[in-house]
PDB file of C-alpha atoms in Angstrom:
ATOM      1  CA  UNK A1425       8.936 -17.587 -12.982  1.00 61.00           C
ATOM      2  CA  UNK A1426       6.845 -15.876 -15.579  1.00 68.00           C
ATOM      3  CA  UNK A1427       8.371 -12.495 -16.837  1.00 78.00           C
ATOM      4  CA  UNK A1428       6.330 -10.286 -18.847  1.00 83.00           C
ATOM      5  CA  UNK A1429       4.968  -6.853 -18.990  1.00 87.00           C
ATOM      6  CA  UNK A1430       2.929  -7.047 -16.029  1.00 85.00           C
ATOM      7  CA  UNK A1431       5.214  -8.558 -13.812  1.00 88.00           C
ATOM      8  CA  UNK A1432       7.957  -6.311 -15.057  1.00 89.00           C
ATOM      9  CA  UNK A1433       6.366  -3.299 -13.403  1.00 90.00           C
ATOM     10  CA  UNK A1434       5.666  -4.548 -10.362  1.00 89.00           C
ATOM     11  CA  UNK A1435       9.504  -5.032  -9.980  1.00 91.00           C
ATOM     12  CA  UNK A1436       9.458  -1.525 -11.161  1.00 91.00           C
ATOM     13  CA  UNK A1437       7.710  -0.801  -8.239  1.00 91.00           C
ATOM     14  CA  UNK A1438       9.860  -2.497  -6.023  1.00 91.00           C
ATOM     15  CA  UNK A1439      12.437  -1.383  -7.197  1.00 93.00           C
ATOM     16  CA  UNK A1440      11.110   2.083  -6.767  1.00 93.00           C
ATOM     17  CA  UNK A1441      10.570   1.747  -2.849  1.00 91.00           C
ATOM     18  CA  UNK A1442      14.014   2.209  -1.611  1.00 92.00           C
ATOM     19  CA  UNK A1443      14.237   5.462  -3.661  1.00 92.00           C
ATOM     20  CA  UNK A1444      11.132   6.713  -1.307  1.00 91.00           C
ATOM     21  CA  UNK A1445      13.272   5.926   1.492  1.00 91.00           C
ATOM     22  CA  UNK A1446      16.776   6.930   0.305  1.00 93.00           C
ATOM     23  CA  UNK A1447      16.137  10.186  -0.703  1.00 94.00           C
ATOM     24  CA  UNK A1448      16.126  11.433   2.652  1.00 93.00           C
ATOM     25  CA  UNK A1449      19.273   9.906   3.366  1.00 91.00           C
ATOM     26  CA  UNK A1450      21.013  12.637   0.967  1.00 91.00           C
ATOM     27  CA  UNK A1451      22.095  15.278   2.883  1.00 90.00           C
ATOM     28  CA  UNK A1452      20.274  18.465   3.084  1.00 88.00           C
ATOM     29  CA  UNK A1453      23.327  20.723   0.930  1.00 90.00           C
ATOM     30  CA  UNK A1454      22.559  18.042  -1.412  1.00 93.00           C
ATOM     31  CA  UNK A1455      19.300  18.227  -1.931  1.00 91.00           C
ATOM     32  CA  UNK A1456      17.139  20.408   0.153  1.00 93.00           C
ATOM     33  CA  UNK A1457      14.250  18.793   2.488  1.00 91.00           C
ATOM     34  CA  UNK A1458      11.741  20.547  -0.114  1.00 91.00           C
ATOM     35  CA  UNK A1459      13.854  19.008  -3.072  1.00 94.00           C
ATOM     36  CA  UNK A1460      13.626  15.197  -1.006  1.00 94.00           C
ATOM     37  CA  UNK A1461       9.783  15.436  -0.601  1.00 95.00           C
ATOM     38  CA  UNK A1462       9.024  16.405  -4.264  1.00 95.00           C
ATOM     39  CA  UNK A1463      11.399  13.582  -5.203  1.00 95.00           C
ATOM     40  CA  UNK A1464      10.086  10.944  -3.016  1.00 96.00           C
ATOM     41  CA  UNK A1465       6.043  12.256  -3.856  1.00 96.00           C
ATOM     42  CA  UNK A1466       6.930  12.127  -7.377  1.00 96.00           C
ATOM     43  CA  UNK A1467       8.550   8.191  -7.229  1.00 95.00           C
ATOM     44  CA  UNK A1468       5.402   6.989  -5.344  1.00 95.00           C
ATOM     45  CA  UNK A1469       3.243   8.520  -7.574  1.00 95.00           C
ATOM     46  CA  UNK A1470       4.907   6.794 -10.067  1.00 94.00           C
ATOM     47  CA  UNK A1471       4.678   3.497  -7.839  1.00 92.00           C
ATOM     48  CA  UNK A1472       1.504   3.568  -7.233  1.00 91.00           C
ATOM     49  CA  UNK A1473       0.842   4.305 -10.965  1.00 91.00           C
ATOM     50  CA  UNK A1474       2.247   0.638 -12.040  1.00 89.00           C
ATOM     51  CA  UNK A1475       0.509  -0.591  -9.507  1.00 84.00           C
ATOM     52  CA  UNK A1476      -2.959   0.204 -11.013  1.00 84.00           C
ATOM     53  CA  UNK A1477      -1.228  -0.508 -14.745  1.00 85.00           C
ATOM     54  CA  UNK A1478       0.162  -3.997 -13.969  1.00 85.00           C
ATOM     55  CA  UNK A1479      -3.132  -5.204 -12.712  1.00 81.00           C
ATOM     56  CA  UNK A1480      -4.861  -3.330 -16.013  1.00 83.00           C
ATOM     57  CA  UNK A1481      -2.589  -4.517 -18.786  1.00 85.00           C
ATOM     58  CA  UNK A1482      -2.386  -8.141 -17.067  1.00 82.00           C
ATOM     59  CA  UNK A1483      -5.960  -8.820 -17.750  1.00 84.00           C
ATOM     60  CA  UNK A1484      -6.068  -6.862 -20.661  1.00 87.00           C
ATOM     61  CA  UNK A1485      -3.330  -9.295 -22.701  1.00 86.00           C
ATOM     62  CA  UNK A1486      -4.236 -12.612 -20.513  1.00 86.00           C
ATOM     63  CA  UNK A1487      -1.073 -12.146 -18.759  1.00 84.00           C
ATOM     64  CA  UNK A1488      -2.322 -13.283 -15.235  1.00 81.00           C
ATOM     65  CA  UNK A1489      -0.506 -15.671 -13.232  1.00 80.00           C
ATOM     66  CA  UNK A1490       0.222 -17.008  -9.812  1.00 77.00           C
ATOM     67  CA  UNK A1491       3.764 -15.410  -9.661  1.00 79.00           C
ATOM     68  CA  UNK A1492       2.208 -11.911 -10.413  1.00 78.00           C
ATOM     69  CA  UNK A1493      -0.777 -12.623  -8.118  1.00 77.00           C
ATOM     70  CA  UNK A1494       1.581 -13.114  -5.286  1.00 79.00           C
ATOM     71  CA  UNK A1495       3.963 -10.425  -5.992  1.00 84.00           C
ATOM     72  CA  UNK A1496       1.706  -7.873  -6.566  1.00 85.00           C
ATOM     73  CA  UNK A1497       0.103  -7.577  -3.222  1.00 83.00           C
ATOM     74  CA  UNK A1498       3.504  -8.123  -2.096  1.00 87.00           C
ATOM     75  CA  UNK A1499       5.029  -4.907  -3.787  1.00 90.00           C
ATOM     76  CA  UNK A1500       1.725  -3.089  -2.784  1.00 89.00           C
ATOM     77  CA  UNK A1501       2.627  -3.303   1.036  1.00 90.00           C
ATOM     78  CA  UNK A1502       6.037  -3.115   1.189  1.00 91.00           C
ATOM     79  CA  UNK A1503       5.481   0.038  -0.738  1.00 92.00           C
ATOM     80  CA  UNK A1504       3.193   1.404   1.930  1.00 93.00           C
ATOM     81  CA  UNK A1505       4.914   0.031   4.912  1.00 94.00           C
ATOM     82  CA  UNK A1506       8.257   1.739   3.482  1.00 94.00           C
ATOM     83  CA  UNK A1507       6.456   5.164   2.799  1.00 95.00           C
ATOM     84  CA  UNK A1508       4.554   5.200   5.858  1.00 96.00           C
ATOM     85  CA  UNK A1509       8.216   4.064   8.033  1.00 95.00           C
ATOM     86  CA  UNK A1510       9.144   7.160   6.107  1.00 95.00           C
ATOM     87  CA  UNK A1511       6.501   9.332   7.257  1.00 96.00           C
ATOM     88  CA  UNK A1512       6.844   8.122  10.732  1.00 96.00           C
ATOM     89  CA  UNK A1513      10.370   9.066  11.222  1.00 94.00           C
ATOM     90  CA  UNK A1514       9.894  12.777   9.529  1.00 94.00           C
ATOM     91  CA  UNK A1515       7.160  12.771  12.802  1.00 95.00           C
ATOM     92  CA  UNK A1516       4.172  13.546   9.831  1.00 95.00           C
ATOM     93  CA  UNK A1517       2.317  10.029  10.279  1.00 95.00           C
ATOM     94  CA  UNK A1518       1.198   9.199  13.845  1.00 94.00           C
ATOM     95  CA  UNK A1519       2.755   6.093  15.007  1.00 94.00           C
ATOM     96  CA  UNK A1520       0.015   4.092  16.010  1.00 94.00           C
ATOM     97  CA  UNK A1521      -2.542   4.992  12.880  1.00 94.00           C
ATOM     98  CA  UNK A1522       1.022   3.324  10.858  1.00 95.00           C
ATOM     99  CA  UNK A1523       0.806   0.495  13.391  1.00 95.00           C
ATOM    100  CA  UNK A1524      -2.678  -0.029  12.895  1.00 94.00           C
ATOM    101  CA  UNK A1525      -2.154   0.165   9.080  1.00 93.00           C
ATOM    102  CA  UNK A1526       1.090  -2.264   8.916  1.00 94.00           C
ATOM    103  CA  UNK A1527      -0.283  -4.446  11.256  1.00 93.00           C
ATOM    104  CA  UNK A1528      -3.598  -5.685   9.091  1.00 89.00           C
ATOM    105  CA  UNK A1529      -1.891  -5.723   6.223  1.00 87.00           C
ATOM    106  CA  UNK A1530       0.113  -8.998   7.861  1.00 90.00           C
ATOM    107  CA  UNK A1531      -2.406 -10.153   9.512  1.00 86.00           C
ATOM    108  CA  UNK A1532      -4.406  -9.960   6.441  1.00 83.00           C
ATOM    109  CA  UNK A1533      -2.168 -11.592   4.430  1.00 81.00           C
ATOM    110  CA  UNK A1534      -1.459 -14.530   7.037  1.00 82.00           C
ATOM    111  CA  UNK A1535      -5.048 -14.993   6.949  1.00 80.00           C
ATOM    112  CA  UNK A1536      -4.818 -14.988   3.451  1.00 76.00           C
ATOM    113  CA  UNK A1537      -2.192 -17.692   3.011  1.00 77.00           C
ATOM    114  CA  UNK A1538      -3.975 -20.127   5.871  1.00 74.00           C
ATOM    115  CA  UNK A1539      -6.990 -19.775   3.466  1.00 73.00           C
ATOM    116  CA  UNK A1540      -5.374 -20.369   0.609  1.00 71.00           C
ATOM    117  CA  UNK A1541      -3.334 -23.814   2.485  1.00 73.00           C
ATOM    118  CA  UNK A1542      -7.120 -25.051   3.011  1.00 69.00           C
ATOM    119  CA  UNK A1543      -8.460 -24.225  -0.161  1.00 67.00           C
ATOM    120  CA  UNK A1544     -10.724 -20.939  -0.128  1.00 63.00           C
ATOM    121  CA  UNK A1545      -8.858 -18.210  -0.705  1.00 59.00           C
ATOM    122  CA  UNK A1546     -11.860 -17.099  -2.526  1.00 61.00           C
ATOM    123  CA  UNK A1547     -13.504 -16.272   1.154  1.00 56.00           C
ATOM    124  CA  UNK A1548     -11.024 -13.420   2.067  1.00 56.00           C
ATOM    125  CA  UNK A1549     -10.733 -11.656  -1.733  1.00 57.00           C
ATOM    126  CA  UNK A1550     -10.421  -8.093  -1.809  1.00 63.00           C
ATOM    127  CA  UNK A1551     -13.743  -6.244  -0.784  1.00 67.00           C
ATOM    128  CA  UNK A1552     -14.854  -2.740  -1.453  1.00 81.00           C
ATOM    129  CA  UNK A1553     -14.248  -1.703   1.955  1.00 80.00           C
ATOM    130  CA  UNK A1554     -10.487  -2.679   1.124  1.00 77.00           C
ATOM    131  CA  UNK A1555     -10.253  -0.584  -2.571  1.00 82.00           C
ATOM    132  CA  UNK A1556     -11.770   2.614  -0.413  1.00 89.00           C
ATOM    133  CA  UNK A1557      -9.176   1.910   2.477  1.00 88.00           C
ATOM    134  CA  UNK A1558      -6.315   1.259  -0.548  1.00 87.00           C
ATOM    135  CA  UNK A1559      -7.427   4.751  -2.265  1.00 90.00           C
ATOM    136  CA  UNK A1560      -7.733   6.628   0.971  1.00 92.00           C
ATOM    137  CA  UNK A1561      -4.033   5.598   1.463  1.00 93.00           C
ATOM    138  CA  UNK A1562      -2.856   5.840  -1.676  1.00 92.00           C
ATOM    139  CA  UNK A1563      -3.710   9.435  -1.695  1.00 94.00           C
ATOM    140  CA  UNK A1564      -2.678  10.365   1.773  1.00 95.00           C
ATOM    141  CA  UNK A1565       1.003   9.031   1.524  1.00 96.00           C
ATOM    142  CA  UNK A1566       1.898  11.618  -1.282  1.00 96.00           C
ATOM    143  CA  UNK A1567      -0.235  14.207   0.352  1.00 95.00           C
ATOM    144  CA  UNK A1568       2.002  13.498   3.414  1.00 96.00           C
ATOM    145  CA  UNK A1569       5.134  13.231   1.176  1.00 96.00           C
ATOM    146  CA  UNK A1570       4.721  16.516  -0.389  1.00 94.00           C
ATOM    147  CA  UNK A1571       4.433  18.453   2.974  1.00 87.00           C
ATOM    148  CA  UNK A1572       3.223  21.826   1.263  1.00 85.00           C
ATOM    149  CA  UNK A1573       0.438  24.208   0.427  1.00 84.00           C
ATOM    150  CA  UNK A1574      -1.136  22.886  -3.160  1.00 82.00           C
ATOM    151  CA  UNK A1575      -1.985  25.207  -5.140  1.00 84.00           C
ATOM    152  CA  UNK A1576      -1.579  27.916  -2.642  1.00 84.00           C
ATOM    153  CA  UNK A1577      -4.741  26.704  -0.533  1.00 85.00           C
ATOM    154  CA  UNK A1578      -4.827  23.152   0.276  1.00 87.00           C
ATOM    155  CA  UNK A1579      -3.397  22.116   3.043  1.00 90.00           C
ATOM    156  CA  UNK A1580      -1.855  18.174   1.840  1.00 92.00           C
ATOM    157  CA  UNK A1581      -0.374  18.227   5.760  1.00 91.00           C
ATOM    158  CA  UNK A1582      -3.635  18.571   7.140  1.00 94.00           C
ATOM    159  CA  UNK A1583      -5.728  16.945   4.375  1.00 94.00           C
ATOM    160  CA  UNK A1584      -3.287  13.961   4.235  1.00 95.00           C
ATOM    161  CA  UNK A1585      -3.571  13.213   8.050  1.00 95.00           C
ATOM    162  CA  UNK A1586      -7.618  13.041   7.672  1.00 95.00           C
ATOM    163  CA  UNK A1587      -7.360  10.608   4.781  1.00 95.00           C
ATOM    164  CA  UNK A1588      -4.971   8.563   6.835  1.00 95.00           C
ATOM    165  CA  UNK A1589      -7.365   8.328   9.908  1.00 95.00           C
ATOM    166  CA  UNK A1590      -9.895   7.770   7.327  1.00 95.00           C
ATOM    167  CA  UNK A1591      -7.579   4.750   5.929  1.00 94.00           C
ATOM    168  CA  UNK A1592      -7.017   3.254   9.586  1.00 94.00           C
ATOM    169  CA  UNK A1593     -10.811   3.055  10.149  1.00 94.00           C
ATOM    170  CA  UNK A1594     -11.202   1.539   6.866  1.00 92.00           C
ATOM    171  CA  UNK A1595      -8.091  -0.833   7.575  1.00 90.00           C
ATOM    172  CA  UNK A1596      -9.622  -1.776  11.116  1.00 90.00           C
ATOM    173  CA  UNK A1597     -13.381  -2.100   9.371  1.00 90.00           C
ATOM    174  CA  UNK A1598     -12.438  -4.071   6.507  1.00 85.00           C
ATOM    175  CA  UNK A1599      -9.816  -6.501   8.874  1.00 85.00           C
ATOM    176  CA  UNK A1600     -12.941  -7.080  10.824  1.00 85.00           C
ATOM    177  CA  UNK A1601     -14.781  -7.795   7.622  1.00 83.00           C
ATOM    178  CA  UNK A1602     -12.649 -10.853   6.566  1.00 80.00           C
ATOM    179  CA  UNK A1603     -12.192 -12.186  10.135  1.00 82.00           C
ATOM    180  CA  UNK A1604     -15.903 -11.954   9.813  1.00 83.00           C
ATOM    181  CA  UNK A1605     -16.283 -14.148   6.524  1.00 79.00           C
ATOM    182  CA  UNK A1606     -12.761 -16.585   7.901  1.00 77.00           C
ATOM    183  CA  UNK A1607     -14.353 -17.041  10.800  1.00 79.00           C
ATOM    184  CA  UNK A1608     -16.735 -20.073  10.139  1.00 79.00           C
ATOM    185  CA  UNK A1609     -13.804 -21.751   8.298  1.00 75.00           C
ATOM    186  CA  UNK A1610     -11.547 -20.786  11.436  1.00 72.00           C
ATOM    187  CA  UNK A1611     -13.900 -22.638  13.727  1.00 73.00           C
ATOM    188  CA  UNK A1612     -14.390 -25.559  11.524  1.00 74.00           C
ATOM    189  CA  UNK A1613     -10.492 -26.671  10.305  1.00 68.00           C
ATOM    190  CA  UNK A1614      -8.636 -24.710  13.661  1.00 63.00           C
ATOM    191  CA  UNK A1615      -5.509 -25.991  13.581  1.00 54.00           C
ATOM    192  CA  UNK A1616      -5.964 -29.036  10.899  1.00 53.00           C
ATOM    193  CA  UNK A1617      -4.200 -28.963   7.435  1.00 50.00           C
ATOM    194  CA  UNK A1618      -5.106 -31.729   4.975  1.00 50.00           C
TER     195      UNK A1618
END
């Protein structure tokens, strides 16, 4: 296994998921419900900061590598899936947009490996559709973390629940997007592996 710069923030960043999640195990006398949500925006912020730096200073110093291109899209959704289990349970995400959003991202990603075990992994790469859909997200979780007024007039409640609608067409659009471009391959190897 590789271990560089890179890859040693996207541990960081896995690393950094159960500290979304934990901090509203602490009880309230603890740390006050206002307290837990600036603490658990403030982590994923900082997640999803590596997130866009590991990617940056990987290609930047030639660091790139199989281990961090697995990982990577690895620590990307079981950041998401975490937050939005998160959001779920304080009753601020609607359970089936967080279906809808969990569920591509594993059937993506099985799609992804099958394509990879024939060869053309290249046919399902990330589109544009997907980078919206990821940036829609991205900025609805710690809208939906925070759970107050910003700057005394925006609503992050409100405007975090129409970025996450936003993010579950995207996620249903851009799943239908790569079925669109597997499908030919689908049809032609089915069920046969070399």
């Amino acid at each position: 296994m590789p271990f560089n710069i890179p890859i040693l923030l996207t541990w960081l960043r896995v690393a950094l998921i159960p500290l979304v999640v934990g901090v509203y195990y602490l009880p309230v006398h603890w740390l006050p419900r206002s307290d837990q949500d600036m603490a658990a925006t403030l982590v994923f912020i900082i997640a999803a900061v590596t997130d866009w730096f590991d990617g940056f200073l990987a290609r930047r110093w030639n660091q790139t590598s199989a281990f961090g291109a697995f990982l990577d899209p690895v620590a990307d959704k079981l950041m998401v899936s975490g937050a939005l289990l998160v959001l779920v349970h304080l009753d601020r995400v609607d359970h089936f947009l967080a279906f809808i959003i969990i569920g591509r991202e594993i059937a993506i990603s099985a799609l992804r490996e099958w394509m990879a075990q024939i060869g053309a992994s290249r046919s399902v790469a990330v589109s544009s559709i997907g980078k919206i859909k990821t940036a829609a997200q991205m900025t609805a979780i710690p809208l939906l973390l925070w759970h107050d007024m910003l700057f005394r007039f925006i609503d992050t409640q409100l405007l975090g629940e129409y970025l996450m609608v936003l993010a579950a067409v995207l996620t249903v659009w851009s799943m239908f997007y790569y079925m669109r471009l597997a499908w030919p391959l689908i049809k032609e190897k089915g069920g046969m592996m070399d």
